[in-house]
Amino acid sequence: MNPVERPLKRTPLFEVHHRLGAKMVAFGGWEMPVQYAGILEEHRAVRERAGLFDVSHMGEIEISGSAALEAVQRLTSNDASRLSVGEIQYSALTTPQGTFVDDMTVYKFADDRYWLTVNAANIEKDLAWIRKQITSAAVRDASDDLALLAIQGPRAQEILEKLTPVELARLPYYRFVEGKIAGIDCCISRTGYTGEDGFEMYIPPQHAATLWNRLLEVGAPAGLQPCGLGARDTLRLEAKMALYGQDIDDRHTVLEADLGWIVKLDKGEFIGREALARQKAEGISRKLVGFEMVGRGIARPHYAIVKDGRSIGEVTSGGPAPSLGKNIGLGYVAVPHAAIGTEFDIVIRGQPVTARVVRTPFYKRQWRS
């Protein structure tokens, strides 16, 4: 091991994954399950029934105190003042250039208490950034205090209802509630990263294996099965949910990432506002677009996008879309080539293969709430 490398972290469910025969991989500094029965089978389970994910590697940062809202507003691009207690908001932690330190969900527990759920690989970077920018509010890393499970799919509510008195049918999308599941104190949110209906459950780490096993037990008749990062990636790509480090990063602005809906320039000052306001006024020169392959081939991250032999961009994500029966991808291209229906080539193993810009998300479910 290189002296500067750190050993991979493990979630409280590491032994459970091994017993289930999961294939483990390194991801964001963690040793995580990439698949159990196979990516395609797990993908279909989530689209047609339900899948259970261990996402305990994600980070949770608490910001509290009388200046908590002021701090969240300064740090993020969306308008947290619009949140009521129990509501969640997708947002970006922005640099002065309007690019991403990270993307996150913001939970409002009280007027003086917020949570930021952040990407696993960015926890330390985010904490350092937040503490450098904010001194008026308390900042606490709660990541080691919580495990996080996600149950996703059209039968997720039906399965979860077997273990909780919480009225899940009354919990709208992007809302959360505190309650018990299998007798365990949880924060239950109607959120996910698959494009399906579902819930995420924040629990003390010592109860993670108990809840995981109980969910698989009561969910088996409905077809619930454990799912790994492989299916999570194909599901999120179909739903055009951005992945930090591929589709969004500190080199592309929130507007270029086609996430202008989380930029609230009228809320007042925040880090990156000036740069984003200027870019909005002047116009962006490149944009993240979704495309489908017209020719045979699978686009992968960093493949070149060309038009008439000239480079116009780069692929950020790509792969098969099992729900759609085609190969799809995301990439940044020069704006003149970003319109729906535009064709360009992806260079795959040295050969140009035709792709076409399409409307996103590639897959959209029928919402229940």
CSV table of C-alpha atoms in Angstrom, one decimal:
chain,number,residue,atom,x,y,z
A,1,MET,CA,0.0,0.0,0.0
A,2,ASN,CA,1.3,3.4,-0.9
A,3,PRO,CA,2.2,5.3,2.3
A,4,VAL,CA,-0.2,8.1,1.5
A,5,GLU,CA,-3.1,5.7,0.8
A,6,ARG,CA,-5.7,5.0,3.5
A,7,PRO,CA,-7.3,1.6,4.1
A,8,LEU,CA,-10.8,1.4,2.6
A,9,LYS,CA,-13.6,2.2,5.1
A,10,ARG,CA,-16.4,-0.4,5.7
A,11,THR,CA,-20.0,0.2,6.5
A,12,PRO,CA,-21.8,-1.6,9.4
A,13,LEU,CA,-23.2,-4.0,6.8
A,14,PHE,CA,-19.8,-5.2,5.4
A,15,GLU,CA,-20.2,-8.7,6.9
A,16,VAL,CA,-23.8,-8.9,5.8
A,17,HIS,CA,-22.8,-8.2,2.2
A,18,HIS,CA,-20.1,-10.9,2.4
A,19,ARG,CA,-22.6,-13.5,3.6
A,20,LEU,CA,-24.9,-12.6,0.8
A,21,GLY,CA,-22.1,-13.2,-1.7
A,22,ALA,CA,-21.8,-9.6,-2.9
A,23,LYS,CA,-18.9,-8.6,-5.2
A,24,MET,CA,-17.1,-5.8,-3.3
A,25,VAL,CA,-15.3,-2.9,-4.9
A,26,ALA,CA,-13.5,0.3,-3.9
A,27,PHE,CA,-15.7,3.4,-4.2
A,28,GLY,CA,-15.1,6.8,-2.8
A,29,GLY,CA,-12.7,5.5,-0.2
A,30,TRP,CA,-15.1,2.7,0.8
A,31,GLU,CA,-15.4,-1.1,0.2
A,32,MET,CA,-18.9,-1.4,-1.2
A,33,PRO,CA,-21.1,-4.0,-2.8
A,34,VAL,CA,-21.3,-3.5,-6.6
A,35,GLN,CA,-23.6,-6.4,-7.3
A,36,TYR,CA,-25.2,-9.6,-5.7
A,37,ALA,CA,-27.3,-11.4,-8.3
A,38,GLY,CA,-26.2,-9.3,-11.2
A,39,ILE,CA,-26.6,-5.6,-12.3
A,40,LEU,CA,-29.3,-6.3,-14.8
A,41,GLU,CA,-31.4,-8.4,-12.4
A,42,GLU,CA,-31.1,-5.9,-9.6
A,43,HIS,CA,-31.9,-3.0,-12.0
A,44,ARG,CA,-35.1,-4.7,-13.1
A,45,ALA,CA,-36.0,-5.6,-9.4
A,46,VAL,CA,-36.0,-1.8,-8.6
A,47,ARG,CA,-38.0,-0.8,-11.7
A,48,GLU,CA,-40.6,-3.7,-11.3
A,49,ARG,CA,-40.7,-4.5,-7.6
A,50,ALA,CA,-38.2,-3.2,-5.0
A,51,GLY,CA,-34.5,-3.1,-4.2
A,52,LEU,CA,-32.6,-2.5,-1.0
A,53,PHE,CA,-29.3,-0.5,-1.0
A,54,ASP,CA,-26.6,0.1,1.6
A,55,VAL,CA,-25.7,3.7,1.2
A,56,SER,CA,-24.1,4.2,4.6
A,57,HIS,CA,-21.0,5.6,3.0
A,58,MET,CA,-22.8,8.9,2.4
A,59,GLY,CA,-22.0,11.8,4.8
A,60,GLU,CA,-24.2,13.8,7.0
A,61,ILE,CA,-23.2,17.3,8.1
A,62,GLU,CA,-25.3,19.2,10.7
A,63,ILE,CA,-25.4,23.0,10.8
A,64,SER,CA,-27.1,24.4,13.9
A,65,GLY,CA,-27.6,27.5,15.9
A,66,SER,CA,-29.4,30.8,15.5
A,67,ALA,CA,-27.5,31.6,12.3
A,68,ALA,CA,-28.0,28.1,10.8
A,69,LEU,CA,-30.2,29.3,8.0
A,70,GLU,CA,-27.9,32.2,7.2
A,71,ALA,CA,-25.0,29.8,6.9
A,72,VAL,CA,-26.9,27.3,4.6
A,73,GLN,CA,-28.0,30.2,2.5
A,74,ARG,CA,-24.4,31.5,2.1
A,75,LEU,CA,-23.0,28.0,1.3
A,76,THR,CA,-25.6,26.7,-1.2
A,77,SER,CA,-27.2,27.9,-4.4
A,78,ASN,CA,-30.8,26.9,-3.8
A,79,ASP,CA,-33.1,28.9,-1.4
A,80,ALA,CA,-33.3,27.1,1.9
A,81,SER,CA,-35.5,29.8,3.3
A,82,ARG,CA,-38.3,28.1,1.3
A,83,LEU,CA,-38.1,25.0,3.4
A,84,SER,CA,-40.5,24.2,6.2
A,85,VAL,CA,-39.6,21.7,9.0
A,86,GLY,CA,-39.7,18.2,7.5
A,87,GLU,CA,-38.9,19.3,3.9
A,88,ILE,CA,-35.8,18.4,1.9
A,89,GLN,CA,-34.2,20.3,-1.0
A,90,TYR,CA,-31.6,19.3,-3.6
A,91,SER,CA,-28.9,21.9,-3.8
A,92,ALA,CA,-25.2,22.6,-4.5
A,93,LEU,CA,-22.3,23.6,-2.3
A,94,THR,CA,-20.7,26.2,-4.7
A,95,THR,CA,-17.3,27.7,-5.2
A,96,PRO,CA,-16.8,31.4,-6.0
A,97,GLN,CA,-16.6,30.4,-9.7
A,98,GLY,CA,-20.1,28.8,-9.5
A,99,THR,CA,-18.8,25.3,-9.8
A,100,PHE,CA,-19.5,22.4,-7.4
A,101,VAL,CA,-17.7,21.7,-4.2
A,102,ASP,CA,-20.4,19.0,-4.0
A,103,ASP,CA,-24.1,18.4,-4.5
A,104,MET,CA,-26.4,17.4,-1.7
A,105,THR,CA,-29.8,17.3,-0.1
A,106,VAL,CA,-30.7,19.8,2.6
A,107,TYR,CA,-33.0,18.6,5.4
A,108,LYS,CA,-34.7,21.1,7.7
A,109,PHE,CA,-35.2,19.7,11.2
A,110,ALA,CA,-35.9,23.1,12.9
A,111,ASP,CA,-35.3,26.8,12.3
A,112,ASP,CA,-31.9,26.4,14.0
A,113,ARG,CA,-31.0,22.9,12.7
A,114,TYR,CA,-30.2,21.6,9.2
A,115,TRP,CA,-28.6,18.5,7.7
A,116,LEU,CA,-26.6,18.3,4.5
A,117,THR,CA,-26.4,14.8,3.1
A,118,VAL,CA,-23.2,14.8,1.0
A,119,ASN,CA,-21.2,12.4,-1.2
A,120,ALA,CA,-19.0,9.9,0.5
A,121,ALA,CA,-15.7,10.9,-1.2
A,122,ASN,CA,-16.3,14.5,-0.4
A,123,ILE,CA,-17.1,14.5,3.4
A,124,GLU,CA,-13.7,15.7,4.5
A,125,LYS,CA,-13.4,18.3,1.7
A,126,ASP,CA,-16.9,19.6,2.4
A,127,LEU,CA,-16.3,19.9,6.1
A,128,ALA,CA,-13.1,21.8,5.5
A,129,TRP,CA,-14.8,24.1,3.0
A,130,ILE,CA,-17.8,24.8,5.2
A,131,ARG,CA,-15.7,25.4,8.3
A,132,LYS,CA,-13.5,27.8,6.4
A,133,GLN,CA,-16.6,29.8,5.2
A,134,ILE,CA,-18.8,29.7,8.3
A,135,THR,CA,-18.0,30.7,11.8
A,136,SER,CA,-21.4,31.9,13.0
A,137,ALA,CA,-23.1,28.5,13.2
A,138,ALA,CA,-22.1,25.1,14.7
A,139,VAL,CA,-20.9,22.5,12.2
A,140,ARG,CA,-20.8,18.9,13.2
A,141,ASP,CA,-19.9,15.8,11.2
A,142,ALA,CA,-22.6,13.2,12.0
A,143,SER,CA,-21.5,10.7,9.4
A,144,ASP,CA,-20.1,8.1,11.9
A,145,ASP,CA,-23.4,8.3,13.9
A,146,LEU,CA,-25.6,7.2,11.1
A,147,ALA,CA,-26.1,4.3,8.8
A,148,LEU,CA,-28.2,4.8,5.7
A,149,LEU,CA,-30.4,2.3,3.9
A,150,ALA,CA,-32.5,2.9,0.8
A,151,ILE,CA,-35.5,0.9,-0.3
A,152,GLN,CA,-36.5,1.8,-3.9
A,153,GLY,CA,-39.2,0.6,-6.3
A,154,PRO,CA,-43.0,0.5,-6.9
A,155,ARG,CA,-43.5,-1.9,-4.0
A,156,ALA,CA,-41.2,-0.1,-1.5
A,157,GLN,CA,-44.0,1.6,0.5
A,158,GLU,CA,-46.0,-1.7,0.7
A,159,ILE,CA,-42.9,-3.5,2.1
A,160,LEU,CA,-41.9,-0.8,4.5
A,161,GLU,CA,-45.4,-0.4,5.9
A,162,LYS,CA,-45.1,-3.9,7.3
A,163,LEU,CA,-42.4,-2.7,9.8
A,164,THR,CA,-43.6,0.8,10.8
A,165,PRO,CA,-46.6,2.6,12.3
A,166,VAL,CA,-45.6,5.7,10.3
A,167,GLU,CA,-48.3,6.6,7.7
A,168,LEU,CA,-46.0,6.5,4.7
A,169,ALA,CA,-48.9,7.2,2.3
A,170,ARG,CA,-49.1,10.7,3.9
A,171,LEU,CA,-45.4,11.4,3.3
A,172,PRO,CA,-44.9,13.4,0.1
A,173,TYR,CA,-41.8,13.3,-2.1
A,174,TYR,CA,-38.8,15.1,-0.7
A,175,ARG,CA,-40.3,15.2,2.9
A,176,PHE,CA,-39.1,13.3,5.9
A,177,VAL,CA,-40.4,12.2,9.3
A,178,GLU,CA,-38.9,10.7,12.4
A,179,GLY,CA,-40.4,7.4,13.6
A,180,LYS,CA,-39.7,3.8,14.2
A,181,ILE,CA,-39.1,1.0,11.8
A,182,ALA,CA,-38.9,-2.5,13.3
A,183,GLY,CA,-38.8,-0.8,16.7
A,184,ILE,CA,-35.7,1.2,15.7
A,185,ASP,CA,-35.6,5.0,15.8
A,186,CYS,CA,-35.2,6.3,12.3
A,187,CYS,CA,-35.3,9.4,10.1
A,188,ILE,CA,-37.4,8.3,7.1
A,189,SER,CA,-37.3,10.4,3.9
A,190,ARG,CA,-39.2,9.9,0.7
A,191,THR,CA,-36.1,10.3,-1.5
A,192,GLY,CA,-33.8,8.2,-3.5
A,193,TYR,CA,-31.3,8.1,-6.4
A,194,THR,CA,-33.0,5.7,-8.8
A,195,GLY,CA,-35.9,7.6,-10.4
A,196,GLU,CA,-38.3,5.3,-8.5
A,197,ASP,CA,-40.6,5.9,-5.6
A,198,GLY,CA,-38.8,4.9,-2.4
A,199,PHE,CA,-37.5,5.8,1.0
A,200,GLU,CA,-34.1,6.4,2.7
A,201,MET,CA,-33.7,5.5,6.4
A,202,TYR,CA,-31.1,7.1,8.7
A,203,ILE,CA,-30.4,4.9,11.7
A,204,PRO,CA,-27.8,4.3,14.4
A,205,PRO,CA,-25.1,2.1,12.9
A,206,GLN,CA,-25.5,-0.7,15.5
A,207,HIS,CA,-29.0,-1.4,14.2
A,208,ALA,CA,-28.2,-1.4,10.5
A,209,ALA,CA,-27.8,-5.2,10.2
A,210,THR,CA,-31.1,-5.9,12.1
A,211,LEU,CA,-33.1,-3.5,9.9
A,212,TRP,CA,-31.5,-4.8,6.7
A,213,ASN,CA,-32.3,-8.4,7.5
A,214,ARG,CA,-35.9,-7.6,8.7
A,215,LEU,CA,-36.5,-5.6,5.4
A,216,LEU,CA,-35.3,-8.5,3.3
A,217,GLU,CA,-37.4,-11.0,5.3
A,218,VAL,CA,-40.7,-9.1,5.1
A,219,GLY,CA,-40.0,-7.9,1.5
A,220,ALA,CA,-39.2,-11.3,0.1
A,221,PRO,CA,-42.8,-12.2,-0.9
A,222,ALA,CA,-43.0,-8.8,-2.8
A,223,GLY,CA,-39.7,-9.6,-4.6
A,224,LEU,CA,-37.4,-7.3,-2.7
A,225,GLN,CA,-33.7,-8.1,-3.2
A,226,PRO,CA,-30.4,-6.5,-2.2
A,227,CYS,CA,-28.8,-4.2,-4.9
A,228,GLY,CA,-25.3,-2.9,-5.3
A,229,LEU,CA,-23.7,0.2,-6.8
A,230,GLY,CA,-23.8,-1.2,-10.3
A,231,ALA,CA,-27.6,-1.1,-10.5
A,232,ARG,CA,-27.6,2.2,-8.7
A,233,ASP,CA,-25.5,3.7,-11.5
A,234,THR,CA,-27.7,2.4,-14.4
A,235,LEU,CA,-30.8,3.5,-12.5
A,236,ARG,CA,-29.6,7.0,-11.8
A,237,LEU,CA,-28.3,7.4,-15.3
A,238,GLU,CA,-31.7,6.6,-16.8
A,239,ALA,CA,-33.2,9.2,-14.4
A,240,LYS,CA,-30.5,11.7,-15.3
A,241,MET,CA,-29.4,12.1,-11.7
A,242,ALA,CA,-25.9,13.6,-11.7
A,243,LEU,CA,-22.9,11.8,-10.3
A,244,TYR,CA,-20.3,14.0,-8.6
A,245,GLY,CA,-16.8,13.4,-10.0
A,246,GLN,CA,-18.3,12.5,-13.4
A,247,ASP,CA,-21.2,14.7,-14.5
A,248,ILE,CA,-20.6,17.5,-12.0
A,249,ASP,CA,-17.4,18.8,-10.4
A,250,ASP,CA,-15.3,21.9,-9.6
A,251,ARG,CA,-14.6,22.5,-13.3
A,252,HIS,CA,-18.2,22.9,-14.5
A,253,THR,CA,-20.7,25.5,-13.2
A,254,VAL,CA,-24.2,24.6,-11.9
A,255,LEU,CA,-25.7,26.3,-15.0
A,256,GLU,CA,-23.5,24.3,-17.4
A,257,ALA,CA,-24.6,21.2,-15.6
A,258,ASP,CA,-28.2,22.0,-16.7
A,259,LEU,CA,-29.2,22.5,-13.0
A,260,GLY,CA,-30.3,26.1,-13.3
A,261,TRP,CA,-33.4,25.2,-11.3
A,262,ILE,CA,-31.3,25.0,-8.1
A,263,VAL,CA,-29.7,28.5,-8.7
A,264,LYS,CA,-31.8,31.1,-6.9
A,265,LEU,CA,-30.1,34.4,-7.8
A,266,ASP,CA,-32.9,36.4,-6.2
A,267,LYS,CA,-32.4,34.9,-2.7
A,268,GLY,CA,-29.5,37.2,-1.8
A,269,GLU,CA,-25.8,36.7,-1.6
A,270,PHE,CA,-24.2,33.3,-1.7
A,271,ILE,CA,-20.8,31.9,-2.6
A,272,GLY,CA,-20.7,31.8,-6.4
A,273,ARG,CA,-23.7,34.1,-7.0
A,274,GLU,CA,-21.7,36.8,-8.8
A,275,ALA,CA,-20.1,34.3,-11.2
A,276,LEU,CA,-23.4,32.5,-11.9
A,277,ALA,CA,-25.3,35.8,-12.4
A,278,ARG,CA,-22.6,36.9,-14.9
A,279,GLN,CA,-22.7,33.6,-16.7
A,280,LYS,CA,-26.5,33.7,-16.9
A,281,ALA,CA,-26.4,37.2,-18.4
A,282,GLU,CA,-23.7,36.4,-20.9
A,283,GLY,CA,-24.9,32.8,-21.7
A,284,ILE,CA,-23.1,29.5,-21.3
A,285,SER,CA,-20.7,28.1,-23.9
A,286,ARG,CA,-21.1,24.4,-23.0
A,287,LYS,CA,-23.9,22.3,-21.6
A,288,LEU,CA,-24.5,18.9,-20.1
A,289,VAL,CA,-26.8,17.0,-22.5
A,290,GLY,CA,-28.3,13.5,-22.7
A,291,PHE,CA,-27.7,11.4,-25.8
A,292,GLU,CA,-28.6,8.0,-27.2
A,293,MET,CA,-26.4,5.9,-29.4
A,294,VAL,CA,-27.5,5.7,-33.0
A,295,GLY,CA,-24.7,3.4,-34.0
A,296,ARG,CA,-23.5,0.3,-32.2
A,297,GLY,CA,-21.3,1.0,-29.1
A,298,ILE,CA,-21.3,2.0,-25.5
A,299,ALA,CA,-20.1,5.5,-24.6
A,300,ARG,CA,-17.9,5.6,-21.5
A,301,PRO,CA,-16.6,8.6,-19.4
A,302,HIS,CA,-13.9,10.7,-21.0
A,303,TYR,CA,-14.6,9.5,-24.5
A,304,ALA,CA,-14.3,12.4,-27.0
A,305,ILE,CA,-17.4,13.9,-28.6
A,306,VAL,CA,-16.7,15.1,-32.2
A,307,LYS,CA,-18.6,16.8,-35.0
A,308,ASP,CA,-17.1,16.6,-38.5
A,309,GLY,CA,-13.9,15.4,-37.0
A,310,ARG,CA,-13.6,18.4,-34.6
A,311,SER,CA,-13.8,18.0,-30.8
A,312,ILE,CA,-16.9,19.5,-29.3
A,313,GLY,CA,-17.0,17.9,-25.9
A,314,GLU,CA,-16.5,14.9,-23.7
A,315,VAL,CA,-18.7,12.0,-22.3
A,316,THR,CA,-19.2,12.1,-18.5
A,317,SER,CA,-21.4,9.0,-18.0
A,318,GLY,CA,-22.6,6.3,-20.4
A,319,GLY,CA,-23.8,2.7,-20.5
A,320,PRO,CA,-26.8,0.5,-21.3
A,321,ALA,CA,-30.3,1.6,-20.2
A,322,PRO,CA,-31.9,-1.8,-19.3
A,323,SER,CA,-35.4,-0.2,-19.0
A,324,LEU,CA,-35.2,1.3,-22.4
A,325,GLY,CA,-33.3,-1.3,-24.4
A,326,LYS,CA,-30.7,1.2,-25.8
A,327,ASN,CA,-27.3,2.7,-24.9
A,328,ILE,CA,-27.4,6.2,-23.5
A,329,GLY,CA,-25.0,8.7,-22.0
A,330,LEU,CA,-24.4,12.3,-20.7
A,331,GLY,CA,-21.7,14.7,-21.8
A,332,TYR,CA,-20.7,18.3,-22.1
A,333,VAL,CA,-20.9,19.8,-25.6
A,334,ALA,CA,-20.5,23.2,-27.1
A,335,VAL,CA,-24.0,24.9,-26.9
A,336,PRO,CA,-24.5,25.1,-30.7
A,337,HIS,CA,-24.5,21.2,-30.6
A,338,ALA,CA,-26.8,20.9,-27.6
A,339,ALA,CA,-30.3,21.1,-29.2
A,340,ILE,CA,-32.6,18.0,-29.1
A,341,GLY,CA,-32.1,16.0,-32.3
A,342,THR,CA,-28.5,17.1,-33.0
A,343,GLU,CA,-26.2,14.3,-34.1
A,344,PHE,CA,-22.5,14.0,-33.3
A,345,ASP,CA,-20.0,11.2,-33.0
A,346,ILE,CA,-18.6,9.5,-29.9
A,347,VAL,CA,-15.0,8.2,-30.5
A,348,ILE,CA,-15.1,4.6,-29.2
A,349,ARG,CA,-11.8,2.7,-29.4
A,350,GLY,CA,-10.7,5.1,-32.1
A,351,GLN,CA,-13.8,4.9,-34.2
A,352,PRO,CA,-16.5,7.5,-34.5
A,353,VAL,CA,-20.0,6.2,-33.6
A,354,THR,CA,-23.1,8.3,-34.2
A,355,ALA,CA,-25.1,9.5,-31.2
A,356,ARG,CA,-28.1,11.9,-31.0
A,357,VAL,CA,-29.1,14.5,-28.3
A,358,VAL,CA,-32.4,13.5,-26.7
A,359,ARG,CA,-34.7,14.9,-24.1
A,360,THR,CA,-34.0,13.9,-20.5
A,361,PRO,CA,-34.6,12.2,-18.1
A,362,PHE,CA,-34.3,9.2,-20.3
A,363,TYR,CA,-36.7,7.3,-18.0
A,364,LYS,CA,-39.5,8.8,-16.0
A,365,ARG,CA,-41.8,6.9,-13.7
A,366,GLN,CA,-45.4,7.6,-12.9
A,367,TRP,CA,-45.3,9.3,-9.5
A,368,ARG,CA,-47.6,8.1,-6.7
A,369,SER,CA,-47.4,11.3,-4.6
